[in-house]
Amino acid sequence: LRRLGVGPSDRVVAYLPNIPETLVAFLATASLGAVWSSCAPEFGARSIIDRWGQVEPTVLLAVDGYMHGDRAVDRTGEVAAIRAGLPSLAHTVHLPHLDAGAAPPPGASTWDDLLAPTDAALSFVPVPFDHPLYVLFSSGTTGLPKAIVHGHGGILLEHAKVLALHLDLGPGDRFFWFSTTGWMMWNLLVSGLLVGSTVVLFDGNPGHPDLDTLWSLAARTETSVLGLSAPFLTACRRAGLRPAADHDLTGVRIVGSTGAPLPADGYRWVRDEVGAHVQVASISGGTDVCTAFVGSSPVLPVHAGVIPTRLLGCRVEAWDDTATSVVGATGELVLAAPMPSMPVGFWGDDDGTRYRGAYFDVFPGVWRHGDWITIAEDGSCVISGRSDATLNRGGVRLGSAEFYAVVDSFDEVVDSLVIHLEDADGGLGDLLLFVALRPGVDLDEDLRARLVGRLRSELSPRHGPDAVLAVPAVPRTLSGKRVEVPVKRILRGTPVAEAVAAGALTDPSALDALVAVALARQATTR
């Protein structure tokens, strides 16, 4: 990188999958005081340009394609479009991934060029505590993604704390958390090196050839801390997997879960089918801080469906509408005091206007994250969904996560999405439940009645859906989040292109199909 002229504050961006070369390039970039940003090659060119166009990179590292299961996905066209859309680029480095013998595109150097012998001594560039380390991007479902800048010092402190103290990681451990290079969990995974652990990298589809793939990987690599997602664990439970019966998982002592609240049944499944010795570490945080606010501790008990504690150094509180901290009641998740890895700022937001508007507009001077949280007397807590996707029916307010915990417990349901269209006149509004069903399952009146009945009895009589609608799939972002707020805006009349960026979705056709079903239902009820 030095031979390419990279120095402090230059931006190096990587269109690379989760492979060793990506980790090597990140460490090299950090050692020079340059600024790193990575995106998975699943991202389309438009999504990439929307992100990296903001930081004006000088060097791009890119693969020719990636593997998804047994399918090779060519990305040479996207790389060409990205190069054309980023005029700041001075160098492109080609990393052959699909075809080792493929020639680099015109004007590009190769990974081997970067590894050419040199007489220069290994050294690193000292930087200030808050010097930018990397730029992460929000999902960008409702506009240009936020370019979130994290600093060297804050991230080192935060990740050392989380990994060494909360996950009890150290030398001798092998640490794996499934992630693409476009999600903050990749950054946390790489920091396993900070505490002396060996990190396990996985590139590909975790469901190929079947859901047993990651459990087999954990056994083969003797992974001790295995990080997955709540939807993946739920899928394994529904599929009837018995990982401990098929593999030696005695070395796994923690199964981590993030990406969504983990239902109580998920905790019990890990205990029963992975091992009673395994600690379930459900954590919740975000790209904004590149860590978690709440999570596990090796010295606290685990109760199904409950996150044990607020993390050290995180003054997490639940605030009501009067900015009063409440215990035992649901409120807005706020950080009542700064924590180590709050962002240095947003790239290009020199006066901090966008940064303040994103987090400090509701409670001046206090970070509001946008989640509902309930904190118990003992400090344990439950996350119940996004506060901007609240289901408020006749004054009874529930988070969407509470809804999904009920619906997703049905074996017939593969995925679900709930949307509440409020009544401007103060009525109950329209509560819509979209369900993606197992192959061969029909949404008949019996299943509808059972879904509605369970929701009424387990949540509240007011939260029985006004309609249960079958869809082929539930739209999710590239990081696996349900697309609740954009769908709500679309059903309120916002054009699809304004409500959500197609490039931020794993499958834009899933959104189109869901909206078509919803609009057809609206047409029949007018």
Short mmCIF file of C-alpha atoms in Angstrom, two decimals:
data_model
loop_
_atom_site.label_atom_id
_atom_site.label_comp_id
_atom_site.label_asym_id
_atom_site.label_seq_id
_atom_site.Cartn_x
_atom_site.Cartn_y
_atom_site.Cartn_z
CA LEU A 1 0.00 0.00 0.00
CA ARG A 2 2.90 2.35 0.68
CA ARG A 3 4.09 1.74 -2.89
CA LEU A 4 0.68 2.99 -4.03
CA GLY A 5 1.21 6.16 -2.04
CA VAL A 6 -1.25 5.37 0.75
CA GLY A 7 -0.69 7.42 3.88
CA PRO A 8 -2.54 8.78 6.92
CA SER A 9 -6.22 9.65 6.31
CA ASP A 10 -6.29 8.22 2.78
CA ARG A 11 -9.31 5.97 2.23
CA VAL A 12 -8.86 2.35 1.19
CA VAL A 13 -12.05 0.49 0.27
CA ALA A 14 -12.57 -3.24 -0.20
CA TYR A 15 -15.16 -4.96 -2.37
CA LEU A 16 -14.15 -8.30 -0.90
CA PRO A 17 -15.77 -11.31 0.77
CA ASN A 18 -14.86 -12.64 4.20
CA ILE A 19 -11.49 -14.16 3.29
CA PRO A 20 -8.00 -13.86 4.80
CA GLU A 21 -6.86 -11.27 2.24
CA THR A 22 -9.57 -8.89 3.47
CA LEU A 23 -8.36 -9.11 7.05
CA VAL A 24 -4.73 -8.63 5.93
CA ALA A 25 -5.62 -5.55 3.88
CA PHE A 26 -7.54 -4.03 6.79
CA LEU A 27 -4.62 -4.46 9.20
CA ALA A 28 -2.23 -3.00 6.61
CA THR A 29 -4.51 0.01 6.10
CA ALA A 30 -4.83 0.62 9.83
CA SER A 31 -1.05 0.42 10.31
CA LEU A 32 -0.60 3.33 7.88
CA GLY A 33 -3.14 5.57 9.59
CA ALA A 34 -5.32 5.26 6.50
CA VAL A 35 -9.10 4.82 6.73
CA TRP A 36 -10.77 1.50 5.87
CA SER A 37 -14.23 0.71 4.55
CA SER A 38 -15.50 -2.63 3.25
CA CYS A 39 -18.63 -3.86 1.51
CA ALA A 40 -19.58 -7.40 0.60
CA PRO A 41 -19.58 -8.20 -3.13
CA GLU A 42 -23.31 -8.99 -2.81
CA PHE A 43 -23.85 -5.20 -2.92
CA GLY A 44 -24.71 -3.81 -6.35
CA ALA A 45 -22.74 -0.99 -7.97
CA ARG A 46 -25.35 1.68 -7.17
CA SER A 47 -25.33 0.80 -3.47
CA ILE A 48 -21.53 0.85 -3.42
CA ILE A 49 -21.26 4.23 -5.14
CA ASP A 50 -23.86 5.70 -2.75
CA ARG A 51 -21.62 4.66 0.13
CA TRP A 52 -18.05 5.13 -1.05
CA GLY A 53 -18.79 8.19 -3.12
CA GLN A 54 -19.15 10.00 0.22
CA VAL A 55 -15.62 9.13 1.41
CA GLU A 56 -13.78 9.60 -1.91
CA PRO A 57 -11.40 6.62 -1.72
CA THR A 58 -8.02 6.51 -3.44
CA VAL A 59 -7.55 2.72 -3.51
CA LEU A 60 -10.10 0.00 -4.33
CA LEU A 61 -9.44 -3.69 -3.67
CA ALA A 62 -11.91 -5.90 -5.52
CA VAL A 63 -12.59 -9.52 -6.42
CA ASP A 64 -13.82 -10.77 -9.78
CA GLY A 65 -16.76 -12.48 -8.09
CA TYR A 66 -17.84 -14.64 -5.20
CA MET A 67 -19.44 -17.99 -4.45
CA HIS A 68 -22.98 -18.32 -3.11
CA GLY A 69 -23.41 -21.97 -2.29
CA ASP A 70 -22.38 -23.86 -5.41
CA ARG A 71 -23.07 -20.88 -7.69
CA ALA A 72 -20.35 -18.57 -8.96
CA VAL A 73 -21.49 -14.93 -9.11
CA ASP A 74 -19.47 -12.80 -11.54
CA ARG A 75 -18.83 -9.22 -10.37
CA THR A 76 -16.55 -7.88 -13.08
CA GLY A 77 -19.33 -5.70 -14.47
CA GLU A 78 -20.06 -4.23 -11.04
CA VAL A 79 -16.36 -3.54 -10.43
CA ALA A 80 -16.16 -1.65 -13.74
CA ALA A 81 -19.22 0.41 -12.81
CA ILE A 82 -17.83 1.14 -9.34
CA ARG A 83 -14.51 2.33 -10.83
CA ALA A 84 -16.37 4.57 -13.25
CA GLY A 85 -18.56 5.97 -10.45
CA LEU A 86 -15.69 6.83 -8.08
CA PRO A 87 -13.55 9.50 -9.79
CA SER A 88 -11.33 9.83 -6.70
CA LEU A 89 -9.79 6.37 -7.28
CA ALA A 90 -6.09 6.43 -8.13
CA HIS A 91 -5.53 2.66 -7.93
CA THR A 92 -7.54 -0.54 -8.28
CA VAL A 93 -6.14 -3.81 -6.97
CA HIS A 94 -7.56 -6.98 -8.53
CA LEU A 95 -7.87 -10.08 -6.33
CA PRO A 96 -8.81 -13.14 -8.41
CA HIS A 97 -11.29 -15.18 -6.42
CA LEU A 98 -13.35 -17.11 -8.95
CA ASP A 99 -10.63 -17.53 -11.57
CA ALA A 100 -7.06 -17.57 -10.30
CA GLY A 101 -5.72 -17.13 -13.82
CA ALA A 102 -7.93 -14.23 -14.82
CA ALA A 103 -6.12 -11.11 -16.00
CA PRO A 104 -6.77 -7.93 -14.03
CA PRO A 105 -9.03 -5.31 -15.62
CA PRO A 106 -7.29 -2.53 -17.58
CA GLY A 107 -5.29 -0.18 -15.40
CA ALA A 108 -5.49 -2.40 -12.30
CA SER A 109 -2.66 -3.92 -10.33
CA THR A 110 -2.85 -7.29 -8.61
CA TRP A 111 -2.77 -8.67 -5.10
CA ASP A 112 0.57 -10.25 -5.92
CA ASP A 113 1.92 -6.77 -6.74
CA LEU A 114 1.04 -5.70 -3.19
CA LEU A 115 2.90 -8.70 -1.80
CA ALA A 116 6.06 -8.14 -3.85
CA PRO A 117 9.28 -8.24 -1.76
CA THR A 118 10.43 -5.00 -0.18
CA ASP A 119 13.37 -3.88 1.90
CA ALA A 120 11.18 -1.48 3.90
CA ALA A 121 10.96 -2.28 7.59
CA LEU A 122 7.60 -3.13 9.10
CA SER A 123 6.34 -0.14 11.04
CA PHE A 124 3.13 1.58 11.99
CA VAL A 125 2.05 5.23 11.97
CA PRO A 126 1.08 6.58 15.40
CA VAL A 127 -2.24 8.44 15.24
CA PRO A 128 -4.38 10.46 17.70
CA PHE A 129 -6.94 8.64 19.84
CA ASP A 130 -9.91 9.72 17.71
CA HIS A 131 -8.19 9.35 14.31
CA PRO A 132 -10.59 7.58 11.90
CA LEU A 133 -10.04 3.82 11.80
CA TYR A 134 -12.93 2.79 9.57
CA VAL A 135 -16.18 4.02 8.10
CA LEU A 136 -19.28 1.86 8.47
CA PHE A 137 -22.54 2.55 6.69
CA SER A 138 -26.14 2.35 7.83
CA SER A 139 -28.48 0.17 5.80
CA GLY A 140 -29.62 3.06 3.62
CA THR A 141 -33.19 1.79 3.36
CA THR A 142 -34.62 5.31 3.49
CA GLY A 143 -32.05 7.50 1.78
CA LEU A 144 -28.32 7.90 1.42
CA PRO A 145 -26.57 5.62 3.94
CA LYS A 146 -24.98 7.36 6.91
CA ALA A 147 -21.15 7.25 6.71
CA ILE A 148 -20.37 6.46 10.37
CA VAL A 149 -16.77 7.16 11.38
CA HIS A 150 -15.19 5.12 14.19
CA GLY A 151 -11.91 6.12 15.80
CA HIS A 152 -8.86 4.03 16.73
CA GLY A 153 -8.96 4.53 20.49
CA GLY A 154 -12.66 4.14 21.10
CA ILE A 155 -12.96 0.94 19.10
CA LEU A 156 -9.89 -0.63 20.73
CA LEU A 157 -11.26 0.07 24.21
CA GLU A 158 -14.77 -1.07 23.37
CA HIS A 159 -13.81 -4.27 21.57
CA ALA A 160 -11.21 -5.23 24.18
CA LYS A 161 -13.93 -4.83 26.83
CA VAL A 162 -16.61 -6.81 24.98
CA LEU A 163 -14.37 -9.62 23.83
CA ALA A 164 -12.15 -10.06 26.89
CA LEU A 165 -14.70 -9.41 29.64
CA HIS A 166 -18.18 -10.15 28.27
CA LEU A 167 -17.29 -13.04 25.93
CA ASP A 168 -14.28 -14.12 28.01
CA LEU A 169 -12.15 -14.51 24.88
CA GLY A 170 -8.39 -14.85 25.03
CA PRO A 171 -5.39 -16.80 23.74
CA GLY A 172 -6.35 -20.39 22.99
CA ASP A 173 -9.89 -19.50 21.96
CA ARG A 174 -11.21 -19.79 18.43
CA PHE A 175 -13.75 -17.14 17.62
CA PHE A 176 -16.31 -17.27 14.82
CA TRP A 177 -19.25 -14.99 14.11
CA PHE A 178 -21.06 -15.38 10.83
CA SER A 179 -20.90 -12.08 8.96
CA THR A 180 -20.24 -10.57 5.58
CA THR A 181 -17.68 -7.77 5.25
CA GLY A 182 -20.53 -5.27 4.95
CA TRP A 183 -21.79 -5.78 8.52
CA MET A 184 -20.26 -4.47 11.75
CA MET A 185 -19.94 -8.00 13.14
CA TRP A 186 -17.04 -8.52 10.72
CA ASN A 187 -15.21 -5.66 12.41
CA LEU A 188 -15.90 -7.16 15.82
CA LEU A 189 -14.75 -10.59 14.60
CA VAL A 190 -11.44 -9.19 13.35
CA SER A 191 -10.89 -7.62 16.78
CA GLY A 192 -10.65 -11.14 18.19
CA LEU A 193 -6.98 -10.83 17.26
CA LEU A 194 -6.74 -7.95 19.75
CA VAL A 195 -7.24 -10.34 22.69
CA GLY A 196 -5.05 -13.09 21.25
CA SER A 197 -7.81 -15.33 19.91
CA THR A 198 -7.74 -17.14 16.58
CA VAL A 199 -10.52 -15.94 14.29
CA VAL A 200 -12.42 -18.26 11.97
CA LEU A 201 -13.50 -16.82 8.63
CA PHE A 202 -16.35 -18.19 6.53
CA ASP A 203 -17.24 -17.04 3.03
CA GLY A 204 -20.48 -18.21 1.50
CA ASN A 205 -24.07 -19.19 2.11
CA PRO A 206 -24.58 -20.51 5.67
CA GLY A 207 -27.52 -22.57 4.44
CA HIS A 208 -25.58 -24.45 1.75
CA PRO A 209 -25.76 -27.31 1.27
CA ASP A 210 -27.97 -27.25 4.37
CA LEU A 211 -28.33 -25.61 7.78
CA ASP A 212 -25.78 -27.99 9.28
CA THR A 213 -22.88 -26.21 7.52
CA LEU A 214 -21.93 -23.82 10.32
CA TRP A 215 -22.29 -26.46 13.04
CA SER A 216 -19.97 -28.71 11.06
CA LEU A 217 -17.54 -25.79 10.68
CA ALA A 218 -17.59 -25.16 14.44
CA ALA A 219 -16.76 -28.79 15.14
CA ARG A 220 -13.96 -28.98 12.55
CA THR A 221 -12.30 -25.77 13.71
CA GLU A 222 -12.88 -26.42 17.43
CA THR A 223 -14.56 -23.05 17.76
CA SER A 224 -15.20 -22.01 21.36
CA VAL A 225 -17.33 -18.88 20.78
CA LEU A 226 -19.79 -19.37 17.92
CA GLY A 227 -21.75 -16.31 16.79
CA LEU A 228 -24.87 -16.66 14.67
CA SER A 229 -28.12 -14.76 14.19
CA ALA A 230 -31.52 -15.14 15.81
CA PRO A 231 -33.22 -15.95 12.47
CA PHE A 232 -30.60 -18.64 11.75
CA LEU A 233 -31.08 -20.28 15.16
CA THR A 234 -34.84 -20.14 14.69
CA ALA A 235 -34.49 -21.78 11.27
CA CYS A 236 -32.34 -24.55 12.77
CA ARG A 237 -34.92 -25.18 15.49
CA ARG A 238 -37.76 -25.37 12.99
CA ALA A 239 -35.78 -27.71 10.76
CA GLY A 240 -35.35 -30.11 13.66
CA LEU A 241 -31.55 -29.94 13.66
CA ARG A 242 -29.70 -31.70 16.47
CA PRO A 243 -26.14 -30.33 16.13
CA ALA A 244 -24.73 -31.98 19.27
CA ALA A 245 -26.01 -35.37 18.14
CA ASP A 246 -24.20 -35.04 14.80
CA HIS A 247 -20.99 -33.25 15.85
CA ASP A 248 -18.58 -32.96 18.75
CA LEU A 249 -19.49 -29.50 20.05
CA THR A 250 -18.12 -29.96 23.56
CA GLY A 251 -15.59 -27.19 22.86
CA VAL A 252 -18.31 -24.64 22.12
CA ARG A 253 -18.94 -22.74 25.35
CA ILE A 254 -20.87 -19.74 23.98
CA VAL A 255 -23.42 -19.46 21.20
CA GLY A 256 -23.92 -15.81 20.37
CA SER A 257 -27.03 -14.36 18.76
CA THR A 258 -27.72 -10.97 17.25
CA GLY A 259 -29.49 -9.31 14.32
CA ALA A 260 -32.90 -9.61 16.01
CA PRO A 261 -34.28 -10.51 19.45
CA LEU A 262 -33.90 -14.24 20.12
CA PRO A 263 -37.22 -15.82 21.23
CA ALA A 264 -37.28 -17.92 24.38
CA ASP A 265 -37.69 -21.08 22.27
CA GLY A 266 -34.33 -20.29 20.64
CA TYR A 267 -32.59 -20.28 24.03
CA ARG A 268 -34.18 -23.61 24.94
CA TRP A 269 -33.24 -25.16 21.61
CA VAL A 270 -29.57 -24.25 22.10
CA ARG A 271 -29.66 -25.76 25.59
CA ASP A 272 -31.34 -28.96 24.42
CA GLU A 273 -29.68 -29.51 21.03
CA VAL A 274 -26.26 -27.83 21.29
CA GLY A 275 -25.47 -28.44 24.94
CA ALA A 276 -26.59 -27.63 28.46
CA HIS A 277 -23.04 -26.41 29.11
CA VAL A 278 -23.39 -23.70 26.43
CA GLN A 279 -24.07 -20.10 27.42
CA VAL A 280 -26.50 -18.32 25.12
CA ALA A 281 -25.18 -14.79 24.52
CA SER A 282 -27.93 -12.71 22.96
CA ILE A 283 -26.62 -9.20 22.29
CA SER A 284 -28.11 -6.00 20.90
CA GLY A 285 -26.35 -2.91 19.62
CA GLY A 286 -25.70 -1.52 16.19
CA THR A 287 -23.48 -0.32 13.39
CA ASP A 288 -23.69 3.14 14.95
CA VAL A 289 -21.42 2.06 17.84
CA CYS A 290 -19.93 -1.08 16.21
CA THR A 291 -20.69 -3.07 19.34
CA ALA A 292 -23.53 -3.96 21.68
CA PHE A 293 -25.24 -1.97 24.41
CA VAL A 294 -26.63 -5.02 26.21
CA GLY A 295 -25.54 -8.63 26.23
CA SER A 296 -24.05 -11.48 28.20
CA SER A 297 -21.64 -11.87 31.08
CA PRO A 298 -19.74 -15.01 32.11
CA VAL A 299 -20.74 -14.40 35.76
CA LEU A 300 -24.49 -13.91 35.31
CA PRO A 301 -27.25 -16.49 34.79
CA VAL A 302 -29.13 -16.82 31.52
CA HIS A 303 -32.93 -16.85 31.45
CA ALA A 304 -34.76 -17.78 28.24
CA GLY A 305 -35.82 -14.73 26.26
CA VAL A 306 -33.91 -12.26 28.47
CA ILE A 307 -30.61 -10.43 27.90
CA PRO A 308 -28.65 -10.65 31.18
CA THR A 309 -27.12 -7.21 31.51
CA ARG A 310 -26.15 -3.80 30.23
CA LEU A 311 -22.54 -3.93 29.05
CA LEU A 312 -19.77 -2.36 31.10
CA GLY A 313 -19.41 1.33 30.39
CA CYS A 314 -22.87 1.54 28.78
CA ARG A 315 -25.28 3.62 30.82
CA VAL A 316 -28.33 2.22 29.08
CA GLU A 317 -31.69 3.37 30.42
CA ALA A 318 -35.34 3.10 29.39
CA TRP A 319 -36.90 6.56 29.13
CA ASP A 320 -40.57 7.40 28.90
CA ASP A 321 -42.05 10.33 26.97
CA THR A 322 -41.12 12.73 29.78
CA ALA A 323 -37.42 11.76 29.62
CA THR A 324 -37.75 9.90 32.94
CA SER A 325 -35.84 6.67 33.48
CA VAL A 326 -38.22 3.77 34.15
CA VAL A 327 -37.60 0.29 35.53
CA GLY A 328 -39.93 -2.60 34.83
CA ALA A 329 -41.68 -0.67 32.07
CA THR A 330 -40.95 -0.30 28.37
CA GLY A 331 -39.21 2.88 27.22
CA GLU A 332 -36.88 4.30 24.61
CA LEU A 333 -33.35 2.88 24.76
CA VAL A 334 -31.05 5.78 25.54
CA LEU A 335 -27.41 6.18 26.49
CA ALA A 336 -27.53 8.56 29.41
CA ALA A 337 -23.74 9.02 29.33
CA PRO A 338 -21.10 8.62 26.59
CA MET A 339 -19.54 5.21 25.94
CA PRO A 340 -16.14 4.46 24.35
CA SER A 341 -17.18 3.71 20.78
CA MET A 342 -19.79 6.34 20.02
CA PRO A 343 -18.92 7.56 16.51
CA VAL A 344 -16.33 10.25 15.96
CA GLY A 345 -18.96 11.65 13.58
CA PHE A 346 -20.35 11.21 10.07
CA TRP A 347 -17.99 11.63 7.14
CA GLY A 348 -18.45 15.03 5.51
CA ASP A 349 -20.71 16.28 8.31
CA ASP A 350 -18.21 18.90 9.43
CA ASP A 351 -20.51 20.84 11.76
CA GLY A 352 -22.16 17.72 13.22
CA THR A 353 -25.67 18.62 12.08
CA ARG A 354 -26.53 15.19 10.64
CA TYR A 355 -24.91 13.40 13.56
CA ARG A 356 -26.91 15.32 16.15
CA GLY A 357 -30.07 14.92 14.11
CA ALA A 358 -29.65 11.16 13.91
CA TYR A 359 -29.30 10.48 17.64
CA PHE A 360 -29.92 13.56 19.76
CA ASP A 361 -33.07 15.12 18.28
CA VAL A 362 -35.61 13.56 20.67
CA PHE A 363 -33.77 13.96 23.98
CA PRO A 364 -31.32 16.87 23.55
CA GLY A 365 -27.81 15.86 24.55
CA VAL A 366 -28.79 12.20 25.14
CA TRP A 367 -28.36 9.40 22.59
CA ARG A 368 -31.70 7.84 21.57
CA HIS A 369 -31.09 4.63 19.68
CA GLY A 370 -34.56 3.90 18.33
CA ASP A 371 -35.27 0.61 20.15
CA TRP A 372 -37.82 -0.23 22.83
CA ILE A 373 -36.23 -1.72 25.94
CA THR A 374 -37.54 -2.97 29.28
CA ILE A 375 -35.00 -3.07 32.11
CA ALA A 376 -35.72 -5.17 35.18
CA GLU A 377 -34.70 -4.44 38.77
CA ASP A 378 -31.75 -6.83 38.44
CA GLY A 379 -30.44 -5.04 35.33
CA SER A 380 -31.52 -7.71 32.85
CA CYS A 381 -33.47 -6.47 29.87
CA VAL A 382 -35.65 -7.28 26.88
CA ILE A 383 -35.49 -5.53 23.49
CA SER A 384 -38.94 -5.40 21.94
CA GLY A 385 -38.30 -3.91 18.52
CA ARG A 386 -37.83 -0.56 16.85
CA SER A 387 -39.59 2.36 18.49
CA ASP A 388 -40.45 3.77 15.06
CA ALA A 389 -42.33 0.55 14.29
CA THR A 390 -44.49 0.52 17.41
CA LEU A 391 -47.81 -1.31 17.41
CA ASN A 392 -50.02 1.08 19.41
CA ARG A 393 -53.60 -0.15 19.45
CA GLY A 394 -56.02 1.76 21.63
CA GLY A 395 -53.26 2.89 23.97
CA VAL A 396 -51.74 -0.60 24.35
CA ARG A 397 -48.23 -0.25 22.94
CA LEU A 398 -46.16 -3.26 21.90
CA GLY A 399 -42.88 -3.67 20.08
CA SER A 400 -42.80 -5.65 16.86
CA ALA A 401 -40.33 -8.14 18.36
CA GLU A 402 -43.03 -9.27 20.80
CA PHE A 403 -45.28 -9.92 17.82
CA TYR A 404 -42.65 -11.93 15.96
CA ALA A 405 -41.90 -14.06 19.02
CA VAL A 406 -45.47 -15.36 18.85
CA VAL A 407 -45.88 -15.66 15.07
CA ASP A 408 -42.49 -17.21 14.39
CA SER A 409 -43.19 -19.97 16.92
CA PHE A 410 -45.65 -21.48 14.42
CA ASP A 411 -44.01 -24.33 12.51
CA GLU A 412 -45.95 -23.36 9.39
CA VAL A 413 -44.39 -19.87 9.32
CA VAL A 414 -40.92 -19.32 7.83
CA ASP A 415 -40.83 -15.53 8.28
CA SER A 416 -43.19 -12.68 9.10
CA LEU A 417 -43.66 -8.91 9.03
CA VAL A 418 -46.17 -6.83 10.96
CA ILE A 419 -47.25 -3.32 9.99
CA HIS A 420 -49.58 -0.99 11.90
CA LEU A 421 -51.26 1.73 9.87
CA GLU A 422 -52.55 4.15 12.48
CA ASP A 423 -55.94 5.85 12.29
CA ALA A 424 -55.64 9.63 12.07
CA ASP A 425 -58.93 9.95 13.98
CA GLY A 426 -57.65 7.95 16.94
CA GLY A 427 -59.18 4.58 16.09
CA LEU A 428 -57.41 1.23 16.20
CA GLY A 429 -56.09 1.59 12.66
CA ASP A 430 -55.19 -1.33 10.43
CA LEU A 431 -52.89 -4.07 11.74
CA LEU A 432 -51.49 -6.23 8.92
CA LEU A 433 -49.58 -9.47 9.39
CA PHE A 434 -47.62 -10.82 6.41
CA VAL A 435 -46.42 -14.42 6.62
CA ALA A 436 -44.09 -16.45 4.43
CA LEU A 437 -45.09 -20.09 4.80
CA ARG A 438 -43.30 -23.39 4.49
CA PRO A 439 -43.49 -25.01 1.03
CA GLY A 440 -46.76 -26.88 0.70
CA VAL A 441 -48.52 -24.97 3.50
CA ASP A 442 -51.62 -22.94 2.62
CA LEU A 443 -52.92 -19.98 4.55
CA ASP A 444 -56.35 -21.44 5.25
CA GLU A 445 -58.94 -20.20 7.70
CA ASP A 446 -57.76 -22.57 10.40
CA LEU A 447 -54.19 -21.22 10.32
CA ARG A 448 -55.47 -17.64 10.20
CA ALA A 449 -57.68 -18.25 13.22
CA ARG A 450 -54.86 -19.90 15.20
CA LEU A 451 -52.46 -17.02 14.46
CA VAL A 452 -54.99 -14.36 15.44
CA GLY A 453 -56.11 -16.29 18.51
CA ARG A 454 -52.59 -16.80 19.82
CA LEU A 455 -51.71 -13.13 19.32
CA ARG A 456 -54.86 -12.01 21.12
CA SER A 457 -54.25 -14.32 24.06
CA GLU A 458 -50.47 -13.92 24.43
CA LEU A 459 -50.16 -10.20 23.63
CA SER A 460 -53.47 -8.39 24.02
CA PRO A 461 -57.02 -8.64 22.66
CA ARG A 462 -56.37 -5.43 20.73
CA HIS A 463 -53.44 -6.90 18.83
CA GLY A 464 -55.29 -9.44 16.76
CA PRO A 465 -54.39 -8.61 13.12
CA ASP A 466 -57.10 -7.14 10.91
CA ALA A 467 -55.65 -9.19 8.06
CA VAL A 468 -53.23 -12.10 7.72
CA LEU A 469 -51.69 -12.13 4.24
CA ALA A 470 -49.44 -14.73 2.63
CA VAL A 471 -46.34 -13.54 0.75
CA PRO A 472 -43.55 -15.47 -1.01
CA ALA A 473 -40.86 -13.92 1.21
CA VAL A 474 -40.38 -11.14 3.74
CA PRO A 475 -38.20 -8.26 2.49
CA ARG A 476 -35.00 -7.82 4.50
CA THR A 477 -31.95 -5.61 4.29
CA LEU A 478 -28.52 -6.96 3.35
CA SER A 479 -27.76 -7.24 7.07
CA GLY A 480 -30.92 -9.30 7.66
CA LYS A 481 -33.22 -6.68 9.19
CA ARG A 482 -36.95 -6.75 8.47
CA VAL A 483 -37.99 -3.75 6.38
CA GLU A 484 -40.79 -2.45 8.61
CA VAL A 485 -40.72 1.33 8.36
CA PRO A 486 -40.20 1.53 4.56
CA VAL A 487 -43.14 -0.85 3.98
CA LYS A 488 -45.28 1.26 6.27
CA ARG A 489 -44.37 4.40 4.33
CA ILE A 490 -45.15 2.70 1.01
CA LEU A 491 -48.59 1.62 2.22
CA ARG A 492 -49.15 5.22 3.33
CA GLY A 493 -48.55 6.38 -0.25
CA THR A 494 -44.83 7.08 -0.47
CA PRO A 495 -43.41 5.93 -3.83
CA VAL A 496 -41.33 2.77 -3.48
CA ALA A 497 -38.20 4.43 -4.88
CA GLU A 498 -38.43 7.16 -2.22
CA ALA A 499 -39.21 4.81 0.66
CA VAL A 500 -36.41 2.29 0.18
CA ALA A 501 -33.27 1.84 -1.87
CA ALA A 502 -33.54 -1.44 -3.80
CA GLY A 503 -29.80 -1.98 -3.46
CA ALA A 504 -30.17 -2.16 0.32
CA LEU A 505 -32.38 -5.27 0.08
CA THR A 506 -31.38 -8.90 -0.25
CA ASP A 507 -34.27 -9.51 -2.65
CA PRO A 508 -36.10 -6.44 -4.02
CA SER A 509 -38.70 -8.72 -5.62
CA ALA A 510 -39.85 -9.76 -2.12
CA LEU A 511 -40.79 -6.14 -1.43
CA ASP A 512 -42.62 -5.83 -4.75
CA ALA A 513 -44.62 -8.97 -4.06
CA LEU A 514 -45.53 -7.92 -0.51
CA VAL A 515 -46.63 -4.45 -1.60
CA ALA A 516 -48.76 -5.98 -4.38
CA VAL A 517 -50.51 -8.25 -1.87
CA ALA A 518 -51.12 -5.35 0.52
CA LEU A 519 -52.46 -3.03 -2.18
CA ALA A 520 -54.76 -5.75 -3.49
CA ARG A 521 -56.15 -6.17 0.00
CA GLN A 522 -56.62 -2.39 0.39
CA ALA A 523 -58.50 -2.31 -2.92
CA THR A 524 -60.95 -4.98 -1.77
CA THR A 525 -61.66 -3.27 1.57
CA ARG A 526 -62.40 0.20 0.24
#
